[in-house]
């Protein structure tokens, strides 16, 4: 019984860690998202005006 309670605590702690990680974004991820969005926009604009 003690082992099950310990495992449940570990699962609860891991879920909390994952939820906190999703709230925190570092600058590298923000920069990568901005570059990706700008490249996709650039290639879509070039594709639309390629007539």
Short mmCIF file of C-alpha atoms in Angstrom, two decimals:
data_model
loop_
_atom_site.label_atom_id
_atom_site.label_comp_id
_atom_site.label_asym_id
_atom_site.label_seq_id
_atom_site.Cartn_x
_atom_site.Cartn_y
_atom_site.Cartn_z
CA UNK A 1 0.00 0.00 0.00
CA UNK A 2 2.86 2.34 0.78
CA UNK A 3 4.34 1.77 -2.68
CA UNK A 4 1.09 2.74 -4.43
CA UNK A 5 0.83 5.99 -2.50
CA UNK A 6 4.43 6.79 -3.39
CA UNK A 7 3.79 6.13 -7.09
CA UNK A 8 0.68 8.30 -7.02
CA UNK A 9 2.71 11.15 -5.50
CA UNK A 10 5.33 10.77 -8.21
CA UNK A 11 2.67 10.88 -10.92
CA UNK A 12 1.05 13.94 -9.39
CA UNK A 13 4.41 15.71 -9.12
CA UNK A 14 5.26 14.87 -12.74
CA UNK A 15 1.92 16.21 -13.97
CA UNK A 16 2.55 19.45 -12.08
CA UNK A 17 6.02 19.73 -13.60
CA UNK A 18 4.66 19.25 -17.12
CA UNK A 19 1.93 21.83 -16.55
CA UNK A 20 4.46 24.35 -15.28
CA UNK A 21 6.76 23.69 -18.24
CA UNK A 22 3.97 24.47 -20.67
CA UNK A 23 3.45 27.88 -19.05
CA UNK A 24 7.09 28.90 -19.37
CA UNK A 25 8.43 29.70 -22.83
CA UNK A 26 12.09 30.49 -23.28
CA UNK A 27 13.42 33.01 -25.77
CA UNK A 28 14.82 30.33 -28.09
CA UNK A 29 11.38 28.83 -28.61
CA UNK A 30 9.79 32.24 -29.22
CA UNK A 31 12.51 33.14 -31.73
CA UNK A 32 12.15 29.80 -33.50
CA UNK A 33 8.38 30.26 -33.79
CA UNK A 34 8.81 33.78 -35.17
CA UNK A 35 11.37 32.67 -37.77
CA UNK A 36 9.20 29.74 -38.83
CA UNK A 37 6.15 31.96 -39.22
CA UNK A 38 8.08 34.54 -41.23
CA UNK A 39 9.58 31.91 -43.56
CA UNK A 40 6.20 30.30 -44.18
CA UNK A 41 4.68 33.72 -44.87
CA UNK A 42 7.52 34.60 -47.24
CA UNK A 43 7.22 31.41 -49.26
CA UNK A 44 3.43 31.69 -49.43
CA UNK A 45 3.71 35.28 -50.67
CA UNK A 46 6.28 34.27 -53.28
CA UNK A 47 4.11 31.36 -54.37
CA UNK A 48 1.04 33.55 -54.75
CA UNK A 49 2.86 36.17 -56.80
CA UNK A 50 4.67 33.66 -59.04
CA UNK A 51 2.41 34.21 -62.06
#
